[in-house]
CSV table of C-alpha atoms and ligand atoms in Angstrom, one decimal:
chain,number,residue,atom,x,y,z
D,1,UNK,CA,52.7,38.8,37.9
D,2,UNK,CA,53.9,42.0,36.0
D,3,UNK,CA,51.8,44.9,37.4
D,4,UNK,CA,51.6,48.3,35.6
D,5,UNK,CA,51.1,51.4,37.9
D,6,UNK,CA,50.0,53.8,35.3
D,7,UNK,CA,48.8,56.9,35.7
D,8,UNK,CA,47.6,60.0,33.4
D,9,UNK,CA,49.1,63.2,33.9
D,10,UNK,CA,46.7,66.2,33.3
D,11,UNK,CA,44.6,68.8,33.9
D,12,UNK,CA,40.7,68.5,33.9
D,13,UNK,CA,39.0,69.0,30.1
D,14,UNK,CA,35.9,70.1,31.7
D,15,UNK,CA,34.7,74.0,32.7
D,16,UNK,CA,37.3,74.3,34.9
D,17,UNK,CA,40.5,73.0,33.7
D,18,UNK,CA,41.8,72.8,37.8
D,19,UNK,CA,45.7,74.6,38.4
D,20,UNK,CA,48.9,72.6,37.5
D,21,UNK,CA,49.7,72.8,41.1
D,22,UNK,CA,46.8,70.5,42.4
D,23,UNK,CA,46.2,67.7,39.0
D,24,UNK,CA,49.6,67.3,38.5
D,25,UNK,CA,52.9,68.6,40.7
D,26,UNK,CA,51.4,67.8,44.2
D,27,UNK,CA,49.5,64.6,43.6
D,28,UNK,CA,52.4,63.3,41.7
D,29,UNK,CA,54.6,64.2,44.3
D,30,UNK,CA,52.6,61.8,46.9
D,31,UNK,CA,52.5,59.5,44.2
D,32,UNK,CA,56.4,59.0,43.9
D,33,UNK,CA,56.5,59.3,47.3
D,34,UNK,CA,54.7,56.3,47.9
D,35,UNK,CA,57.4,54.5,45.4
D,36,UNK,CA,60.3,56.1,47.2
D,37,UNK,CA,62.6,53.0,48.4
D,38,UNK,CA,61.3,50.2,47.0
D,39,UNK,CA,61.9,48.5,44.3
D,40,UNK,CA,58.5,49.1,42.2
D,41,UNK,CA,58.5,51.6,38.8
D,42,UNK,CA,55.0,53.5,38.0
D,43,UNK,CA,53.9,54.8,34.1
D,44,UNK,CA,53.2,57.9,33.5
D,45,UNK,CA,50.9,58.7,30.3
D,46,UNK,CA,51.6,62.4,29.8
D,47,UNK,CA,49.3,64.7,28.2
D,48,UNK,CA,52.1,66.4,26.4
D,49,UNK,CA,49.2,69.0,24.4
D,50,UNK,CA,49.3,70.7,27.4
D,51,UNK,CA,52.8,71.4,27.2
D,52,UNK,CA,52.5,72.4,23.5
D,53,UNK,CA,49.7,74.7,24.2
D,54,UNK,CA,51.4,76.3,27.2
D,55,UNK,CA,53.9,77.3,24.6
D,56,UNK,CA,52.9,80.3,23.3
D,57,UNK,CA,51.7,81.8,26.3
D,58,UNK,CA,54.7,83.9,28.3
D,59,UNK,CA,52.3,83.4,31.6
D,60,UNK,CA,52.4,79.7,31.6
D,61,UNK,CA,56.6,79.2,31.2
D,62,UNK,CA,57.1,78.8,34.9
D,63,UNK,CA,54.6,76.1,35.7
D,64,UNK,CA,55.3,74.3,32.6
D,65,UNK,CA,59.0,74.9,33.5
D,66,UNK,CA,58.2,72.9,37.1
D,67,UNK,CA,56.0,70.4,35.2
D,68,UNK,CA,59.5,69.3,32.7
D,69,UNK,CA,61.0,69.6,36.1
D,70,UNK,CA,58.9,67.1,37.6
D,71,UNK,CA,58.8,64.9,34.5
D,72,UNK,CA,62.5,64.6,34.5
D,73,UNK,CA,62.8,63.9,38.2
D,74,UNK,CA,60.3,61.1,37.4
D,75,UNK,CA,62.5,60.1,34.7
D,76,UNK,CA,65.7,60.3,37.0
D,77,UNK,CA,63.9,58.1,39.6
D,78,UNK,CA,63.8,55.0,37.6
D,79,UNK,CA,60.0,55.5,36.4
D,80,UNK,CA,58.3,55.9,33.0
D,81,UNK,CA,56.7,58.2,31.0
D,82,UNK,CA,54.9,57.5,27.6
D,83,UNK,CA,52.5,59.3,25.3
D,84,UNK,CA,48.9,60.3,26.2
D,85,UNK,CA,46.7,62.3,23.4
D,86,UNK,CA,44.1,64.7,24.4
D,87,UNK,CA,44.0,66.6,20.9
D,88,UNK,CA,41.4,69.0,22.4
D,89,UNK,CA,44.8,70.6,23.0
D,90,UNK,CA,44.8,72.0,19.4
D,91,UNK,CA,41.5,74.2,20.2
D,92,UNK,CA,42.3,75.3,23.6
D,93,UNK,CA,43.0,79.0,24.6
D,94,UNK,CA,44.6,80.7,27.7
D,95,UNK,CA,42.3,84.0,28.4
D,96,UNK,CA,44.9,84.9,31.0
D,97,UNK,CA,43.3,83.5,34.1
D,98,UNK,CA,41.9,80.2,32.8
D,99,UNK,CA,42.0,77.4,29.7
D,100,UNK,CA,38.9,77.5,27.7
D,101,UNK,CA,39.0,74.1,27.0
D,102,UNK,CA,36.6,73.9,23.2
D,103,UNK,CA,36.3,69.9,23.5
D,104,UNK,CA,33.4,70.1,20.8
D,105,UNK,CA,34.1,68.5,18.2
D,106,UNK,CA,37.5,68.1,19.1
D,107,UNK,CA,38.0,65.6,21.8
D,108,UNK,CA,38.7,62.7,19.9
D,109,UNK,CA,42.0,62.2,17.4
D,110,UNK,CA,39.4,61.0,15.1
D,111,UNK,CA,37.0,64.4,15.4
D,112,UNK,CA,40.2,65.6,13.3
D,113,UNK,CA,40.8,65.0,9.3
D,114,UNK,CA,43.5,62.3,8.5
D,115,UNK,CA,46.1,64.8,7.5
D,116,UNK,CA,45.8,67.0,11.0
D,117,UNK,CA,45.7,63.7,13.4
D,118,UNK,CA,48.9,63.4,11.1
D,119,UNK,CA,50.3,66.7,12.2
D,120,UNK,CA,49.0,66.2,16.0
D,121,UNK,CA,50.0,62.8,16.6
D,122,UNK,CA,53.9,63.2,15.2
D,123,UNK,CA,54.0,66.7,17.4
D,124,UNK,CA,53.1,65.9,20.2
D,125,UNK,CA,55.1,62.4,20.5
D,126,UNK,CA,58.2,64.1,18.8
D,127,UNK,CA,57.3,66.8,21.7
D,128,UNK,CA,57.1,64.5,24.4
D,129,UNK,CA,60.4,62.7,23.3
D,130,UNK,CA,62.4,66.1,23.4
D,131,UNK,CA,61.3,66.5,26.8
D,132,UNK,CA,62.4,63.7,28.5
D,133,UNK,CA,65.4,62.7,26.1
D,134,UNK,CA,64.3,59.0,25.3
D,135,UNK,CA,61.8,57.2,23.1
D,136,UNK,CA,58.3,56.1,24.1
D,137,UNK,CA,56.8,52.9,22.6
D,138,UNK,CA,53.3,53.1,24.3
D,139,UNK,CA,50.2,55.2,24.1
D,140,UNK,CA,46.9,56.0,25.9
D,141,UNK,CA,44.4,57.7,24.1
D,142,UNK,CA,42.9,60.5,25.4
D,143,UNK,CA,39.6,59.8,27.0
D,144,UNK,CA,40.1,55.8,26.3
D,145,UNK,CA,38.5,56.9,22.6
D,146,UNK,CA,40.8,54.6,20.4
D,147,UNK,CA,37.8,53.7,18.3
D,148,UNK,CA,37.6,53.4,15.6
D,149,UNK,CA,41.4,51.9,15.6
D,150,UNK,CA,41.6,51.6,11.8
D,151,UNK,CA,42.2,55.6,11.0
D,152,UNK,CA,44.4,55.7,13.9
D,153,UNK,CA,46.5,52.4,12.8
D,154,UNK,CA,49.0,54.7,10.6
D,155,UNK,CA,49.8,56.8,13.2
D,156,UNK,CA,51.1,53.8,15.2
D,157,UNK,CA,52.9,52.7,12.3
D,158,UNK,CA,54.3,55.9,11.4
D,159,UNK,CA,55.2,56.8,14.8
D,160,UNK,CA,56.6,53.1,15.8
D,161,UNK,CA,54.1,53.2,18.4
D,162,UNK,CA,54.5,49.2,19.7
D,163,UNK,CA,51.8,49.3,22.2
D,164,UNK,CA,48.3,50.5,23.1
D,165,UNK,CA,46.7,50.4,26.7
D,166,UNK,CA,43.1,52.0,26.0
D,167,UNK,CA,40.7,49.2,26.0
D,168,UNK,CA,39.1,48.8,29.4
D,169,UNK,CA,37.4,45.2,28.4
D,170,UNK,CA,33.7,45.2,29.3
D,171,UNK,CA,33.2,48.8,29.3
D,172,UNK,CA,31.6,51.5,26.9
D,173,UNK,CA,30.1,54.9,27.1
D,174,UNK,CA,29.0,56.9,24.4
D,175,UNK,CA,28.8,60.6,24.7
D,176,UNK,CA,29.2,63.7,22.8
D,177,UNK,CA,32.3,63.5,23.9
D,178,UNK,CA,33.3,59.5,24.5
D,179,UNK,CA,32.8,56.7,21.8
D,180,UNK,CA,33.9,53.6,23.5
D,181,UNK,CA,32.9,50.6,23.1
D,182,UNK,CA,35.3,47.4,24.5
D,183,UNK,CA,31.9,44.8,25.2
D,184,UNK,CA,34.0,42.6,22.6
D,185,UNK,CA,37.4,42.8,23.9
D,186,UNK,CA,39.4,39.6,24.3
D,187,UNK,CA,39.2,39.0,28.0
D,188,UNK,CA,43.3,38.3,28.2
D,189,UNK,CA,45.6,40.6,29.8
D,190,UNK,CA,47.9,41.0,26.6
D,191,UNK,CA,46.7,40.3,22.9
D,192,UNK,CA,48.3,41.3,19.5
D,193,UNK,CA,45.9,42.9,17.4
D,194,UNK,CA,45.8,45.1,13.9
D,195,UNK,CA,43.0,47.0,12.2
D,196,UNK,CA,40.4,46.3,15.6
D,197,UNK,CA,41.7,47.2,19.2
D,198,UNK,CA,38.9,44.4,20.1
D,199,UNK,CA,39.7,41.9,17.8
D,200,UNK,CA,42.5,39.5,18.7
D,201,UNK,CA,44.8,39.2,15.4
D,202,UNK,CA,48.3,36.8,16.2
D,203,UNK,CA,50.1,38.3,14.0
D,204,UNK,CA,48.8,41.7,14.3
D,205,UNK,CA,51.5,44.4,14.3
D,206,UNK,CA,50.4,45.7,17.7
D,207,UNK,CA,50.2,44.7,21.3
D,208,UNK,CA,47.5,45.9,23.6
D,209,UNK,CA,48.1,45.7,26.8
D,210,UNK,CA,44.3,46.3,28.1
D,211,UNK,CA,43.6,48.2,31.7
D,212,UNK,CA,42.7,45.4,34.3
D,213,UNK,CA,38.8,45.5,34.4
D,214,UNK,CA,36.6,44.0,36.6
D,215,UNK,CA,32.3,44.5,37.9
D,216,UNK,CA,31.2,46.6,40.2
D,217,UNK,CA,27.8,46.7,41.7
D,218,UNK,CA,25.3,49.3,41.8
D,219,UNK,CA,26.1,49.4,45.5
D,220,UNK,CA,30.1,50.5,44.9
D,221,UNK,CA,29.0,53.7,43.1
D,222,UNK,CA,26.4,54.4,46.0
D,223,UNK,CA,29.3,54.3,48.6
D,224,UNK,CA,31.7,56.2,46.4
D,225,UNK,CA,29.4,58.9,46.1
D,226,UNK,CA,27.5,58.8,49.3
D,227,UNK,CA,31.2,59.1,50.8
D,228,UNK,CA,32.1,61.8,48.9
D,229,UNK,CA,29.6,63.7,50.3
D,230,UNK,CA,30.0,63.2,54.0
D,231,UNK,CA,33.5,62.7,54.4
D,232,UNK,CA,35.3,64.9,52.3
D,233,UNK,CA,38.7,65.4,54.0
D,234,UNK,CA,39.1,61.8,52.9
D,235,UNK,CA,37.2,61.4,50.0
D,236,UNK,CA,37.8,64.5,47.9
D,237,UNK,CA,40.0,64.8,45.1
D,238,UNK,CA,43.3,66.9,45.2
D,239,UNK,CA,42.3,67.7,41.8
D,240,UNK,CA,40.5,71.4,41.8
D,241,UNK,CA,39.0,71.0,38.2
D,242,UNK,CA,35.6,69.9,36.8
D,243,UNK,CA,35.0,66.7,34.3
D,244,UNK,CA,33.6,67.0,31.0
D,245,UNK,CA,30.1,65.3,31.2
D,246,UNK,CA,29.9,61.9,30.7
D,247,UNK,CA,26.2,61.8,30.4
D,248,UNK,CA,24.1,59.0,31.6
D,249,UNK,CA,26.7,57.0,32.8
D,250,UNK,CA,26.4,58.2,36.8
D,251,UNK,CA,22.6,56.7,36.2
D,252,UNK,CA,23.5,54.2,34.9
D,253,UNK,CA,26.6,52.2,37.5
D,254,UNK,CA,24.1,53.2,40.3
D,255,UNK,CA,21.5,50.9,39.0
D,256,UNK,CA,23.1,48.3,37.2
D,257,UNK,CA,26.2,46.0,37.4
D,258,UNK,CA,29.2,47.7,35.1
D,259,UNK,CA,32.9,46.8,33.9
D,260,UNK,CA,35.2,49.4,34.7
D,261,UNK,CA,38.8,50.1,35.7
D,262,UNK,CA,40.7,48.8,38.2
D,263,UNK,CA,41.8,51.9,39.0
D,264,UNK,CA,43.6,53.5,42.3
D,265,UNK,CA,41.5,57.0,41.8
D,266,UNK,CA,39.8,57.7,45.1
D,267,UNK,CA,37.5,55.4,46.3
D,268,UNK,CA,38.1,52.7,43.5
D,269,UNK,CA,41.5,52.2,45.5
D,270,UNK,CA,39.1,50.2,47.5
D,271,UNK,CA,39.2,47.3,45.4
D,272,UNK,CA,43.1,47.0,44.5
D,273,UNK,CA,43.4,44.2,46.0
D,274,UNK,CA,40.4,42.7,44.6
D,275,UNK,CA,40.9,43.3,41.2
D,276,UNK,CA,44.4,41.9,41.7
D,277,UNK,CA,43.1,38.3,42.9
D,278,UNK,CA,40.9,38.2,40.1
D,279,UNK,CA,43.5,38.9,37.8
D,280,UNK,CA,45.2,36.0,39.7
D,281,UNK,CA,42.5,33.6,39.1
D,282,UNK,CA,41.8,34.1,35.4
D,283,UNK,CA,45.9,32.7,34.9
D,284,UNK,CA,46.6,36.4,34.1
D,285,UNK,CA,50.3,37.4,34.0
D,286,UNK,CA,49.9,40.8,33.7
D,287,UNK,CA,48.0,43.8,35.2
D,288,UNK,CA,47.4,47.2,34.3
D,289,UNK,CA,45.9,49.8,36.6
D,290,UNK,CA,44.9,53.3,35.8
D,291,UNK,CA,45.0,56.0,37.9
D,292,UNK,CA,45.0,59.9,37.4
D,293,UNK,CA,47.1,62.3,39.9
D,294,UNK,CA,44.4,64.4,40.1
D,295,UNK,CA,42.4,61.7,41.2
D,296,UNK,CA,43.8,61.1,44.3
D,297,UNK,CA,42.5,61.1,47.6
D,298,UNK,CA,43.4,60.5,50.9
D,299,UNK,CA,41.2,57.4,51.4
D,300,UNK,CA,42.6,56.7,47.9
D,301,UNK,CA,46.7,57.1,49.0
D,302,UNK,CA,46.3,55.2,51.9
D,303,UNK,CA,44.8,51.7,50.0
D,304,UNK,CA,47.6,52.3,47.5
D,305,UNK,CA,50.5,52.4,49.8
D,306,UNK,CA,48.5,49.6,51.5
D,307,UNK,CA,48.6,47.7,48.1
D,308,UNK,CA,51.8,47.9,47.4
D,309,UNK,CA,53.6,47.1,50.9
D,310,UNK,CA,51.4,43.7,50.6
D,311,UNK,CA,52.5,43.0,46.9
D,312,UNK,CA,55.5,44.6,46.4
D,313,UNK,CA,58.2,41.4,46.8
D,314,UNK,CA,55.3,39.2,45.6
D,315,UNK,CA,55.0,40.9,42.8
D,316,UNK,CA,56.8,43.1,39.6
D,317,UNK,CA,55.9,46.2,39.1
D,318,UNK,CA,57.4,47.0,36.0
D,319,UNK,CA,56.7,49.7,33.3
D,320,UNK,CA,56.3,50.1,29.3
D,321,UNK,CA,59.6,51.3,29.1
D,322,UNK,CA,61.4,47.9,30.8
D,323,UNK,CA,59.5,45.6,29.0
D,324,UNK,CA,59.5,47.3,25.6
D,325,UNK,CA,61.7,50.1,25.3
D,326,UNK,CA,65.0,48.5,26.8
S,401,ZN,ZN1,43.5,61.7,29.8
């Protein structure tokens, strides 16, 4: 079994954007640290807007200096980096002590007219390139919102984007902010595709690599945020920001079954091992799971480094750029 460690790099979009420090340098710190020795590679999807935005504020050089510090060392380490859009990027201000974020309107590639998506998309990849001296093949859209893939297909052509890993099969939320929608999604760990992230097309320019999905009960979402609550030194977040609302959806997982991620953020770490035997059982050769820096917890860590200490001469964990870029 391949297995992808992927995890996106970035602040919070919500009223509080959280510090550099705590999202992104420390967590990913632990992160590599984990990974340190053995013979295992992790993904990171940067959100490289961040780094464009920083740009023109004289503030901001010295923690976007340690953030292309730490991207190289990630780089240097023998892991990946590829592209991750949040295009709320292009609206954002620094007031000098915090980002106001202005994700109305503007959260989604496709909020944007065809000819700025244009602009955005070829920046911030040619950005993201520049920084860490080598191509990148793969892409994560910002907030999963790939949807609808056929005004975003030209971008992928034009910027020789190969592969997409947005589509969480099962799942779908729709917000102000979110429109997913991946209840039709092949139910296959790898699947070429064209016009329709969801619609299987074999000879489809594209390859979509979907996150590993699986259900979870009403009862998870209790415990994960029952736990939150009483046992924070384990179950908080390093990350210091605030989400963007994602509006019924907390109702909704605590009262019915849902697809989501299989994901090593906080307490979903829990089910690592899990998702990874039901990945086994559907004849699945390949895995993909999310996680977020910022996301991490020490509850969280723990099950990881549990995860891959069990798996990791079982297993390979490779990355995008090893199986597509090299
Ligand atoms: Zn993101």
């Amino acid at each position: 079994m391949n297995i992808y460690l992927t995890f996106d790099y970035e602040l919070f979009f919500g009223e509080s954007s959280g510090s550099v420090q705590k999202c992104m340098l420390e967590p990913t710190r632990d992160l590599l640290a984990i990974a340190d020795g053995k013979d295992i590679r992790m993904t990171f999807f940067v959100d490289v807007g961040y780094l464009i935005a920083a740009d023109q504020y004289p503030s901001l050089q010295n923690e976007k200096q340690s953030v292309i510090d730490q991207l190289k060392l990630i780089i240097s380490k023998g892991h990946d980096i590829q592209l991750h859009i949040h295009p709320h990027w292009e609206r954002a201000v620094f007031n000098g002590e915090k980002w106001e974020m202005n994700t109305e309107g503007a959260y989604r590639l496709t909020d944007f007219k065809a000819e700025e998506r244009k602009v955005i998309f070829a920046k911030y990849k040619q950005g993201l390139e520049e920084i860490i001296g080598r191509k990148v093949k793969a892409y994560r859209a910002g907030g999963w919102c790939i949807q609808p893939f056929d005004e975003l297909s030209d971008l992928f052509v034009e910027n020789e984007i190969l592969v997409d890993s947005s589509v969480i099969p099962g799942d779908f939320m729709l917000t102000d902010h979110y429109a997913i929608d991946f209840r039709s999604a092949p139910k296959k760990a790898r699947y070429q595709f064209s016009d329709d992230v969801c619609k299987e097309d074999p000879n489809g320019p594209f390859i979509e690599l979907p996150i590993s999905s699986m259900r979870y009960s009403p009862l998870f979402f209790w415990q994960l945020y029952l736990l939150g609550r009483l046992f924070p030194a384990s179950h908080k977040m390093i990350g210091d920001g605030s989400f963007i609302s994602q509006g019924g959806r907390k109702k909704r997982v605590l009262s019915t079954y849902s697809y989501n991620h299989i994901s090593t953020d906080g307490y979903f770490a829990k089910k690592l091992s899990e998702g990874l035997r039901k990945c086994l059982n559907e004849g699945f050769e390949e895995m993909v799971i999310i996680g977020h820096p910022k996301g991490n917890t020490k509850y969280g860590l723990s099950k990881l480094r549990t995860f891959i200490e069990n798996n990791h001469k079982k297993h390979n964990f490779t990355s995008f750029h090893k199986e597509f870029c090299s």
